[in-house]
Amino acid sequence: MNGVHGLTAEGPDMNTPEDPTLFTSVDHTADPTFFIRFMEEGHRLPDIISSRGIVMDTLHLVPGKRILDVGCGPALDALDLAARVASDGELVGVDLSEAMINAARKRIVGSTASTRFEVAAAEALPFDDSTFDACRAERLFMHLTEPQRVLDEMSRVTRPGGRICVVDFDWQTFVLYHPADEPTDLIISGLIDDMANGRIGRQLPRMFAATGLSDIGVHLHPVRLSLRFNELFLGGYLTRLQREGRLAPERAQLGLSRS
Ligand SMILES: C[S@@+](CC[C@H](N)C(=O)[O-])C[C@H]1O[C@@H](n2cnc3c(N)ncnc32)[C@H](O)[C@@H]1O
């Protein structure tokens, strides 16, 4: 479940230009750097930080292992992942966006582990079968039009007995406090519909089984969004809702308190 404490008294920053449902076309937006700032801010959230330990434990990373990060974005966990597989292991990241891959390459400078970041589509991973010991995708599947195909690809490139971890949201569990119900309901139902897979969180276990994976585990992890992150997250999205005539400007001014 995603918890929200509230927004600033002025409402979200309506100057935020980009819509965070557009993560499939980062390089074609007016400001690809917005999406990097967005991920950086998200990775500062205490509940995202605390989720990392769960992911790392799930992946069973030890020195010498090869790991693939699918939809790696700006590779904000790269140094941690690289340190775990150490100099005789390998970290490979792929992402559809060149801007993200460039940011990832800059971040990894100075790492002693073998690392590689490439532009590639998750739907057609450019690796042989059983190349990796572990494969992960975080906050990617909600954006995919063919999530089962991507999970099948992740399974193909992971060796038998290897580990696969997918972390994602389920926007139907998004809790947003607002004095009026109607704009709140509109934002939540809009997010569910405008994300390619707004309810992917609940669908993942069945998809894992359909891919033929075994020893499937599920971790539910609430994420509270900070005011600052919410302004980035909802700012661009509310602008879109207004532009498309789905939300009147006066209703978009949420006017939530900080308490
Ligand atoms: C919300 S970001 C998550 C980034 C990173 N996993 C993280 O959690 O910090 C989603 C990423 O998936 C990438 N992406 C979207 N569709 C993709 C696809 N079909 N194949 C590969 N990457 C994709 C985007 O460019 C973006 O970097």
PDB file of C-alpha atoms and ligand atoms in Angstrom:
ATOM      1  CA  MET A   1       0.000   0.000   0.000  1.00  0.00           C
ATOM      2  CA  ASN A   2       1.193   3.503  -0.725  1.00  0.00           C
ATOM      3  CA  GLY A   3       0.494   5.992   2.058  1.00  0.00           C
ATOM      4  CA  VAL A   4       0.401   9.745   1.646  1.00  0.00           C
ATOM      5  CA  HIS A   5       0.573  12.198   4.549  1.00  0.00           C
ATOM      6  CA  GLY A   6      -0.552  15.268   2.613  1.00  0.00           C
ATOM      7  CA  LEU A   7       0.509  18.003   0.276  1.00  0.00           C
ATOM      8  CA  THR A   8       1.692  21.558   0.903  1.00  0.00           C
ATOM      9  CA  ALA A   9      -0.946  24.139   1.729  1.00  0.00           C
ATOM     10  CA  GLU A  10      -0.436  25.612  -1.744  1.00  0.00           C
ATOM     11  CA  GLY A  11      -0.941  22.251  -3.438  1.00  0.00           C
ATOM     12  CA  PRO A  12       1.564  20.571  -5.700  1.00  0.00           C
ATOM     13  CA  ASP A  13       3.977  22.518  -7.866  1.00  0.00           C
ATOM     14  CA  MET A  14       1.971  23.023 -11.039  1.00  0.00           C
ATOM     15  CA  ASN A  15       5.102  24.152 -12.867  1.00  0.00           C
ATOM     16  CA  THR A  16       6.448  20.617 -12.753  1.00  0.00           C
ATOM     17  CA  PRO A  17       6.406  19.936 -16.478  1.00  0.00           C
ATOM     18  CA  GLU A  18       6.433  16.169 -16.859  1.00  0.00           C
ATOM     19  CA  ASP A  19       3.884  13.444 -16.285  1.00  0.00           C
ATOM     20  CA  PRO A  20       5.336  10.479 -14.354  1.00  0.00           C
ATOM     21  CA  THR A  21       3.110   8.023 -16.227  1.00  0.00           C
ATOM     22  CA  LEU A  22       5.381   8.665 -19.255  1.00  0.00           C
ATOM     23  CA  PHE A  23       8.306   6.511 -18.114  1.00  0.00           C
ATOM     24  CA  THR A  24       8.139   4.491 -21.351  1.00  0.00           C
ATOM     25  CA  SER A  25       9.164   7.494 -23.434  1.00  0.00           C
ATOM     26  CA  VAL A  26      11.600   9.435 -21.257  1.00  0.00           C
ATOM     27  CA  ASP A  27      13.883  10.459 -24.163  1.00  0.00           C
ATOM     28  CA  HIS A  28      10.928  11.873 -26.110  1.00  0.00           C
ATOM     29  CA  THR A  29       9.680  14.143 -23.334  1.00  0.00           C
ATOM     30  CA  ALA A  30      10.577  17.849 -23.116  1.00  0.00           C
ATOM     31  CA  ASP A  31      12.748  17.287 -20.048  1.00  0.00           C
ATOM     32  CA  PRO A  32      14.249  13.796 -19.593  1.00  0.00           C
ATOM     33  CA  THR A  33      16.214  15.099 -16.583  1.00  0.00           C
ATOM     34  CA  PHE A  34      12.882  15.465 -14.735  1.00  0.00           C
ATOM     35  CA  PHE A  35      12.591  11.671 -14.652  1.00  0.00           C
ATOM     36  CA  ILE A  36      16.106  11.337 -13.213  1.00  0.00           C
ATOM     37  CA  ARG A  37      15.343  13.923 -10.494  1.00  0.00           C
ATOM     38  CA  PHE A  38      12.083  12.087  -9.853  1.00  0.00           C
ATOM     39  CA  MET A  39      13.898   8.778  -9.286  1.00  0.00           C
ATOM     40  CA  GLU A  40      16.551  10.445  -7.113  1.00  0.00           C
ATOM     41  CA  GLU A  41      13.872  11.973  -4.895  1.00  0.00           C
ATOM     42  CA  GLY A  42      12.017   8.652  -4.730  1.00  0.00           C
ATOM     43  CA  HIS A  43      15.142   6.850  -3.605  1.00  0.00           C
ATOM     44  CA  ARG A  44      15.385   9.257  -0.612  1.00  0.00           C
ATOM     45  CA  LEU A  45      12.046   8.044   0.781  1.00  0.00           C
ATOM     46  CA  PRO A  46      12.662   6.091   4.011  1.00  0.00           C
ATOM     47  CA  ASP A  47      10.315   3.281   2.907  1.00  0.00           C
ATOM     48  CA  ILE A  48      12.157   2.897  -0.411  1.00  0.00           C
ATOM     49  CA  ILE A  49      15.469   2.817   1.462  1.00  0.00           C
ATOM     50  CA  SER A  50      14.128   0.131   3.820  1.00  0.00           C
ATOM     51  CA  SER A  51      12.857  -1.939   0.871  1.00  0.00           C
ATOM     52  CA  ARG A  52      16.416  -2.331  -0.462  1.00  0.00           C
ATOM     53  CA  GLY A  53      17.394  -4.847   2.187  1.00  0.00           C
ATOM     54  CA  ILE A  54      14.438  -7.072   1.249  1.00  0.00           C
ATOM     55  CA  VAL A  55      15.427  -6.926  -2.435  1.00  0.00           C
ATOM     56  CA  MET A  56      19.101  -7.619  -1.773  1.00  0.00           C
ATOM     57  CA  ASP A  57      18.260 -10.605   0.473  1.00  0.00           C
ATOM     58  CA  THR A  58      15.903 -11.969  -2.188  1.00  0.00           C
ATOM     59  CA  LEU A  59      18.584 -11.829  -4.882  1.00  0.00           C
ATOM     60  CA  HIS A  60      21.123 -13.874  -2.861  1.00  0.00           C
ATOM     61  CA  LEU A  61      23.993 -11.726  -4.099  1.00  0.00           C
ATOM     62  CA  VAL A  62      27.504 -12.781  -3.125  1.00  0.00           C
ATOM     63  CA  PRO A  63      30.915 -12.034  -4.671  1.00  0.00           C
ATOM     64  CA  GLY A  64      31.348 -13.530  -8.122  1.00  0.00           C
ATOM     65  CA  LYS A  65      27.655 -13.435  -9.113  1.00  0.00           C
ATOM     66  CA  ARG A  66      26.352 -11.824 -12.305  1.00  0.00           C
ATOM     67  CA  ILE A  67      23.269  -9.636 -11.919  1.00  0.00           C
ATOM     68  CA  LEU A  68      21.044  -7.932 -14.489  1.00  0.00           C
ATOM     69  CA  ASP A  69      19.027  -4.815 -13.574  1.00  0.00           C
ATOM     70  CA  VAL A  70      16.181  -4.411 -16.091  1.00  0.00           C
ATOM     71  CA  GLY A  71      14.818  -0.866 -16.502  1.00  0.00           C
ATOM     72  CA  CYS A  72      17.724   0.245 -14.314  1.00  0.00           C
ATOM     73  CA  GLY A  73      17.012   3.980 -14.755  1.00  0.00           C
ATOM     74  CA  PRO A  74      19.875   6.135 -13.432  1.00  0.00           C
ATOM     75  CA  ALA A  75      21.148   3.080 -11.507  1.00  0.00           C
ATOM     76  CA  LEU A  76      20.693   4.588  -8.072  1.00  0.00           C
ATOM     77  CA  ASP A  77      21.503   1.259  -6.351  1.00  0.00           C
ATOM     78  CA  ALA A  78      24.400   0.442  -8.676  1.00  0.00           C
ATOM     79  CA  LEU A  79      27.235   0.970  -6.229  1.00  0.00           C
ATOM     80  CA  ASP A  80      25.505  -1.188  -3.606  1.00  0.00           C
ATOM     81  CA  LEU A  81      24.793  -3.961  -6.132  1.00  0.00           C
ATOM     82  CA  ALA A  82      28.326  -3.785  -7.550  1.00  0.00           C
ATOM     83  CA  ALA A  83      29.860  -3.961  -4.070  1.00  0.00           C
ATOM     84  CA  ARG A  84      27.886  -7.126  -3.315  1.00  0.00           C
ATOM     85  CA  VAL A  85      29.056  -9.007  -6.414  1.00  0.00           C
ATOM     86  CA  ALA A  86      32.586  -7.544  -5.987  1.00  0.00           C
ATOM     87  CA  SER A  87      35.382  -7.395  -8.521  1.00  0.00           C
ATOM     88  CA  ASP A  88      34.941 -10.971  -9.760  1.00  0.00           C
ATOM     89  CA  GLY A  89      31.200 -10.511 -10.287  1.00  0.00           C
ATOM     90  CA  GLU A  90      29.345  -8.398 -12.819  1.00  0.00           C
ATOM     91  CA  LEU A  91      26.519  -5.868 -12.773  1.00  0.00           C
ATOM     92  CA  VAL A  92      24.738  -5.203 -16.048  1.00  0.00           C
ATOM     93  CA  GLY A  93      21.961  -2.622 -16.378  1.00  0.00           C
ATOM     94  CA  VAL A  94      19.629  -2.077 -19.331  1.00  0.00           C
ATOM     95  CA  ASP A  95      17.114   0.685 -19.952  1.00  0.00           C
ATOM     96  CA  LEU A  96      15.113   1.942 -22.912  1.00  0.00           C
ATOM     97  CA  SER A  97      16.239   5.511 -22.264  1.00  0.00           C
ATOM     98  CA  GLU A  98      19.606   6.822 -23.386  1.00  0.00           C
ATOM     99  CA  ALA A  99      19.356   9.682 -20.853  1.00  0.00           C
ATOM    100  CA  MET A 100      18.959   7.109 -18.059  1.00  0.00           C
ATOM    101  CA  ILE A 101      21.868   4.983 -19.313  1.00  0.00           C
ATOM    102  CA  ASN A 102      24.134   8.047 -19.547  1.00  0.00           C
ATOM    103  CA  ALA A 103      23.247   8.954 -15.951  1.00  0.00           C
ATOM    104  CA  ALA A 104      23.879   5.348 -14.870  1.00  0.00           C
ATOM    105  CA  ARG A 105      27.338   5.298 -16.500  1.00  0.00           C
ATOM    106  CA  LYS A 106      28.320   8.500 -14.678  1.00  0.00           C
ATOM    107  CA  ARG A 107      27.150   7.107 -11.354  1.00  0.00           C
ATOM    108  CA  ILE A 108      29.245   3.969 -11.558  1.00  0.00           C
ATOM    109  CA  VAL A 109      32.562   5.729 -12.155  1.00  0.00           C
ATOM    110  CA  GLY A 110      34.996   4.527  -9.485  1.00  0.00           C
ATOM    111  CA  SER A 111      33.326   1.163  -8.857  1.00  0.00           C
ATOM    112  CA  THR A 112      35.797  -1.712  -8.684  1.00  0.00           C
ATOM    113  CA  ALA A 113      33.264  -4.305  -9.856  1.00  0.00           C
ATOM    114  CA  SER A 114      32.732  -5.066 -13.522  1.00  0.00           C
ATOM    115  CA  THR A 115      29.743  -2.984 -14.641  1.00  0.00           C
ATOM    116  CA  ARG A 116      28.025  -2.353 -17.944  1.00  0.00           C
ATOM    117  CA  PHE A 117      25.001  -0.206 -18.845  1.00  0.00           C
ATOM    118  CA  GLU A 118      23.315  -0.544 -22.224  1.00  0.00           C
ATOM    119  CA  VAL A 119      20.269   0.868 -23.985  1.00  0.00           C
ATOM    120  CA  ALA A 120      17.954  -2.099 -24.581  1.00  0.00           C
ATOM    121  CA  ALA A 121      14.264  -2.976 -24.452  1.00  0.00           C
ATOM    122  CA  ALA A 122      13.171  -5.244 -21.630  1.00  0.00           C
ATOM    123  CA  GLU A 123      10.951  -7.087 -24.118  1.00  0.00           C
ATOM    124  CA  ALA A 124      13.988  -8.360 -26.073  1.00  0.00           C
ATOM    125  CA  LEU A 125      16.961  -8.627 -23.724  1.00  0.00           C
ATOM    126  CA  PRO A 126      20.206  -8.821 -25.732  1.00  0.00           C
ATOM    127  CA  PHE A 127      21.673 -11.727 -23.745  1.00  0.00           C
ATOM    128  CA  ASP A 128      21.996 -15.484 -24.187  1.00  0.00           C
ATOM    129  CA  ASP A 129      19.893 -17.875 -22.137  1.00  0.00           C
ATOM    130  CA  SER A 130      21.108 -18.435 -18.545  1.00  0.00           C
ATOM    131  CA  THR A 131      23.614 -15.547 -18.620  1.00  0.00           C
ATOM    132  CA  PHE A 132      22.868 -14.224 -15.108  1.00  0.00           C
ATOM    133  CA  ASP A 133      22.637 -15.582 -11.567  1.00  0.00           C
ATOM    134  CA  ALA A 134      20.073 -12.950 -10.596  1.00  0.00           C
ATOM    135  CA  CYS A 135      17.791 -10.490 -12.349  1.00  0.00           C
ATOM    136  CA  ARG A 136      15.714  -7.682 -10.933  1.00  0.00           C
ATOM    137  CA  ALA A 137      13.291  -4.992 -12.113  1.00  0.00           C
ATOM    138  CA  GLU A 138      12.118  -2.225  -9.808  1.00  0.00           C
ATOM    139  CA  ARG A 139       9.216   0.102 -10.620  1.00  0.00           C
ATOM    140  CA  LEU A 140       9.315  -0.976 -14.280  1.00  0.00           C
ATOM    141  CA  PHE A 141       6.367  -3.345 -14.662  1.00  0.00           C
ATOM    142  CA  MET A 142       3.656  -0.737 -14.020  1.00  0.00           C
ATOM    143  CA  HIS A 143       4.828   0.955 -17.247  1.00  0.00           C
ATOM    144  CA  LEU A 144       5.002  -2.105 -19.517  1.00  0.00           C
ATOM    145  CA  THR A 145       2.451  -2.989 -22.183  1.00  0.00           C
ATOM    146  CA  GLU A 146       3.697  -6.605 -22.248  1.00  0.00           C
ATOM    147  CA  PRO A 147       4.688  -7.417 -18.661  1.00  0.00           C
ATOM    148  CA  GLN A 148       4.414 -11.201 -19.066  1.00  0.00           C
ATOM    149  CA  ARG A 149       6.760 -11.090 -22.060  1.00  0.00           C
ATOM    150  CA  VAL A 150       9.326  -9.146 -20.014  1.00  0.00           C
ATOM    151  CA  LEU A 151       9.122 -11.567 -17.089  1.00  0.00           C
ATOM    152  CA  ASP A 152       9.603 -14.442 -19.551  1.00  0.00           C
ATOM    153  CA  GLU A 153      12.687 -12.661 -20.893  1.00  0.00           C
ATOM    154  CA  MET A 154      14.069 -12.138 -17.377  1.00  0.00           C
ATOM    155  CA  SER A 155      13.518 -15.827 -16.719  1.00  0.00           C
ATOM    156  CA  ARG A 156      15.205 -16.827 -19.981  1.00  0.00           C
ATOM    157  CA  VAL A 157      18.422 -14.900 -19.271  1.00  0.00           C
ATOM    158  CA  THR A 158      18.609 -16.125 -15.655  1.00  0.00           C
ATOM    159  CA  ARG A 159      20.219 -19.535 -15.077  1.00  0.00           C
ATOM    160  CA  PRO A 160      18.149 -22.380 -13.617  1.00  0.00           C
ATOM    161  CA  GLY A 161      18.198 -21.968  -9.848  1.00  0.00           C
ATOM    162  CA  GLY A 162      18.912 -18.239 -10.182  1.00  0.00           C
ATOM    163  CA  ARG A 163      16.857 -15.540  -8.476  1.00  0.00           C
ATOM    164  CA  ILE A 164      14.388 -13.056  -9.984  1.00  0.00           C
ATOM    165  CA  CYS A 165      12.971 -10.084  -8.084  1.00  0.00           C
ATOM    166  CA  VAL A 166      10.302  -7.682  -9.337  1.00  0.00           C
ATOM    167  CA  VAL A 167       9.271  -4.721  -7.181  1.00  0.00           C
ATOM    168  CA  ASP A 168       6.262  -2.637  -8.106  1.00  0.00           C
ATOM    169  CA  PHE A 169       3.269  -0.642  -6.943  1.00  0.00           C
ATOM    170  CA  ASP A 170      -0.420  -1.384  -6.962  1.00  0.00           C
ATOM    171  CA  TRP A 171      -2.105   1.988  -7.461  1.00  0.00           C
ATOM    172  CA  GLN A 172      -5.475   0.746  -6.279  1.00  0.00           C
ATOM    173  CA  THR A 173      -3.977   0.707  -2.789  1.00  0.00           C
ATOM    174  CA  PHE A 174      -2.868   4.356  -3.056  1.00  0.00           C
ATOM    175  CA  VAL A 175      -4.242   6.329  -0.103  1.00  0.00           C
ATOM    176  CA  LEU A 176      -4.548  10.063  -0.602  1.00  0.00           C
ATOM    177  CA  TYR A 177      -6.042  12.297   2.045  1.00  0.00           C
ATOM    178  CA  HIS A 178      -8.222  15.113   0.736  1.00  0.00           C
ATOM    179  CA  PRO A 179     -11.181  16.950   2.269  1.00  0.00           C
ATOM    180  CA  ALA A 180     -13.268  16.288  -0.865  1.00  0.00           C
ATOM    181  CA  ASP A 181     -13.791  12.787  -2.202  1.00  0.00           C
ATOM    182  CA  GLU A 182     -14.346  13.518  -5.877  1.00  0.00           C
ATOM    183  CA  PRO A 183     -10.901  14.839  -6.924  1.00  0.00           C
ATOM    184  CA  THR A 184      -9.256  12.199  -4.770  1.00  0.00           C
ATOM    185  CA  ASP A 185     -11.176   9.405  -6.471  1.00  0.00           C
ATOM    186  CA  LEU A 186     -10.454  10.936  -9.872  1.00  0.00           C
ATOM    187  CA  ILE A 187      -6.693  11.070  -9.219  1.00  0.00           C
ATOM    188  CA  ILE A 188      -6.549   7.492  -7.946  1.00  0.00           C
ATOM    189  CA  SER A 189      -8.707   6.011 -10.703  1.00  0.00           C
ATOM    190  CA  GLY A 190      -6.782   8.133 -13.238  1.00  0.00           C
ATOM    191  CA  LEU A 191      -3.458   6.718 -12.053  1.00  0.00           C
ATOM    192  CA  ILE A 192      -4.804   3.172 -12.249  1.00  0.00           C
ATOM    193  CA  ASP A 193      -6.002   3.766 -15.826  1.00  0.00           C
ATOM    194  CA  ASP A 194      -3.128   5.928 -17.097  1.00  0.00           C
ATOM    195  CA  MET A 195      -0.378   3.614 -15.927  1.00  0.00           C
ATOM    196  CA  ALA A 196       0.010   0.756 -18.421  1.00  0.00           C
ATOM    197  CA  ASN A 197      -0.500  -1.639 -15.480  1.00  0.00           C
ATOM    198  CA  GLY A 198      -2.007   0.246 -12.557  1.00  0.00           C
ATOM    199  CA  ARG A 199      -2.740  -2.944 -10.610  1.00  0.00           C
ATOM    200  CA  ILE A 200       0.466  -4.830 -11.397  1.00  0.00           C
ATOM    201  CA  GLY A 201       1.330  -5.358  -7.723  1.00  0.00           C
ATOM    202  CA  ARG A 202      -1.422  -7.935  -7.210  1.00  0.00           C
ATOM    203  CA  GLN A 203      -0.812  -9.572 -10.602  1.00  0.00           C
ATOM    204  CA  LEU A 204       2.852 -10.403 -10.115  1.00  0.00           C
ATOM    205  CA  PRO A 205       2.537 -13.683  -8.153  1.00  0.00           C
ATOM    206  CA  ARG A 206       0.312 -15.227 -10.845  1.00  0.00           C
ATOM    207  CA  MET A 207       2.655 -13.984 -13.563  1.00  0.00           C
ATOM    208  CA  PHE A 208       5.631 -15.558 -11.789  1.00  0.00           C
ATOM    209  CA  ALA A 209       3.786 -18.869 -11.704  1.00  0.00           C
ATOM    210  CA  ALA A 210       2.805 -18.528 -15.385  1.00  0.00           C
ATOM    211  CA  THR A 211       6.481 -18.061 -16.256  1.00  0.00           C
ATOM    212  CA  GLY A 212       7.227 -21.390 -14.594  1.00  0.00           C
ATOM    213  CA  LEU A 213       9.144 -19.957 -11.629  1.00  0.00           C
ATOM    214  CA  SER A 214       9.091 -21.799  -8.318  1.00  0.00           C
ATOM    215  CA  ASP A 215       9.790 -20.883  -4.672  1.00  0.00           C
ATOM    216  CA  ILE A 216       7.733 -17.690  -5.194  1.00  0.00           C
ATOM    217  CA  GLY A 217       7.653 -15.234  -2.301  1.00  0.00           C
ATOM    218  CA  VAL A 218       5.574 -12.068  -1.868  1.00  0.00           C
ATOM    219  CA  HIS A 219       6.547  -9.096   0.302  1.00  0.00           C
ATOM    220  CA  LEU A 220       4.043  -6.313   0.973  1.00  0.00           C
ATOM    221  CA  HIS A 221       5.817  -3.064   1.791  1.00  0.00           C
ATOM    222  CA  PRO A 222       3.966   0.208   2.489  1.00  0.00           C
ATOM    223  CA  VAL A 223       5.573   3.316   1.005  1.00  0.00           C
ATOM    224  CA  ARG A 224       4.773   6.738   2.477  1.00  0.00           C
ATOM    225  CA  LEU A 225       5.353   9.531  -0.007  1.00  0.00           C
ATOM    226  CA  SER A 226       6.967  12.720   1.286  1.00  0.00           C
ATOM    227  CA  LEU A 227       5.519  16.147   0.538  1.00  0.00           C
ATOM    228  CA  ARG A 228       8.450  16.912  -1.706  1.00  0.00           C
ATOM    229  CA  PHE A 229       8.110  13.685  -3.664  1.00  0.00           C
ATOM    230  CA  ASN A 230       4.368  14.153  -3.955  1.00  0.00           C
ATOM    231  CA  GLU A 231       4.849  17.565  -5.496  1.00  0.00           C
ATOM    232  CA  LEU A 232       7.030  15.989  -8.187  1.00  0.00           C
ATOM    233  CA  PHE A 233       4.726  13.013  -8.586  1.00  0.00           C
ATOM    234  CA  LEU A 234       1.336  14.716  -8.658  1.00  0.00           C
ATOM    235  CA  GLY A 235       2.410  18.092 -10.088  1.00  0.00           C
ATOM    236  CA  GLY A 236       2.882  16.875 -13.650  1.00  0.00           C
ATOM    237  CA  TYR A 237       0.007  14.437 -13.451  1.00  0.00           C
ATOM    238  CA  LEU A 238      -2.488  17.074 -12.261  1.00  0.00           C
ATOM    239  CA  THR A 239      -1.365  19.331 -15.089  1.00  0.00           C
ATOM    240  CA  ARG A 240      -2.199  16.517 -17.509  1.00  0.00           C
ATOM    241  CA  LEU A 241      -5.638  15.929 -15.942  1.00  0.00           C
ATOM    242  CA  GLN A 242      -6.439  19.629 -16.335  1.00  0.00           C
ATOM    243  CA  ARG A 243      -5.080  19.794 -19.888  1.00  0.00           C
ATOM    244  CA  GLU A 244      -7.283  16.863 -20.858  1.00  0.00           C
ATOM    245  CA  GLY A 245     -10.323  18.493 -19.220  1.00  0.00           C
ATOM    246  CA  ARG A 246     -10.673  15.706 -16.659  1.00  0.00           C
ATOM    247  CA  LEU A 247     -10.159  17.913 -13.610  1.00  0.00           C
ATOM    248  CA  ALA A 248     -11.184  21.550 -13.150  1.00  0.00           C
ATOM    249  CA  PRO A 249      -8.245  23.798 -12.132  1.00  0.00           C
ATOM    250  CA  GLU A 250      -9.936  24.845  -8.878  1.00  0.00           C
ATOM    251  CA  ARG A 251     -10.393  21.173  -7.953  1.00  0.00           C
ATOM    252  CA  ALA A 252      -6.737  20.498  -8.688  1.00  0.00           C
ATOM    253  CA  GLN A 253      -5.710  22.906  -5.944  1.00  0.00           C
ATOM    254  CA  LEU A 254      -5.815  20.257  -3.311  1.00  0.00           C
ATOM    255  CA  GLY A 255      -5.062  22.552  -0.379  1.00  0.00           C
ATOM    256  CA  LEU A 256      -4.014  19.753   1.928  1.00  0.00           C
ATOM    257  CA  SER A 257      -2.396  20.466   5.244  1.00  0.00           C
ATOM    258  CA  ARG A 258       1.018  19.231   6.332  1.00  0.00           C
ATOM    259  CA  SER A 259      -0.402  17.379   9.319  1.00  0.00           C
TER     260      SER A 259
HETATM  261  C1  LIG B   1      10.240   4.358 -12.752  1.00  0.00           C
HETATM  262  S1  LIG B   1      11.779   4.094 -13.555  1.00  0.00           S
HETATM  263  C2  LIG B   1      12.584   2.950 -12.461  1.00  0.00           C
HETATM  264  C3  LIG B   1      14.095   2.992 -12.564  1.00  0.00           C
HETATM  265  C4  LIG B   1      14.846   2.102 -11.568  1.00  0.00           C
HETATM  266  N1  LIG B   1      14.483   0.715 -11.726  1.00  0.00           N
HETATM  267  C5  LIG B   1      14.565   2.554 -10.155  1.00  0.00           C
HETATM  268  O1  LIG B   1      13.704   1.985  -9.495  1.00  0.00           O
HETATM  269  O2  LIG B   1      15.216   3.523  -9.721  1.00  0.00           O
HETATM  270  C6  LIG B   1      11.329   3.046 -14.909  1.00  0.00           C
HETATM  271  C7  LIG B   1      12.492   2.859 -15.880  1.00  0.00           C
HETATM  272  O3  LIG B   1      12.123   1.866 -16.849  1.00  0.00           O
HETATM  273  C8  LIG B   1      12.581   2.299 -18.123  1.00  0.00           C
HETATM  274  N2  LIG B   1      11.748   1.612 -19.121  1.00  0.00           N
HETATM  275  C9  LIG B   1      10.458   1.856 -19.439  1.00  0.00           C
HETATM  276  N3  LIG B   1      10.027   0.982 -20.367  1.00  0.00           N
HETATM  277  C10 LIG B   1      11.071   0.164 -20.640  1.00  0.00           C
HETATM  278  C11 LIG B   1      11.256  -0.953 -21.508  1.00  0.00           C
HETATM  279  N4  LIG B   1      10.262  -1.391 -22.288  1.00  0.00           N
HETATM  280  N5  LIG B   1      12.462  -1.554 -21.543  1.00  0.00           N
HETATM  281  C12 LIG B   1      13.475  -1.114 -20.758  1.00  0.00           C
HETATM  282  N6  LIG B   1      13.360  -0.062 -19.911  1.00  0.00           N
HETATM  283  C13 LIG B   1      12.181   0.568 -19.851  1.00  0.00           C
HETATM  284  C14 LIG B   1      12.443   3.800 -18.091  1.00  0.00           C
HETATM  285  O4  LIG B   1      13.258   4.437 -19.060  1.00  0.00           O
HETATM  286  C15 LIG B   1      12.866   4.114 -16.645  1.00  0.00           C
HETATM  287  O5  LIG B   1      14.241   4.345 -16.544  1.00  0.00           O
END
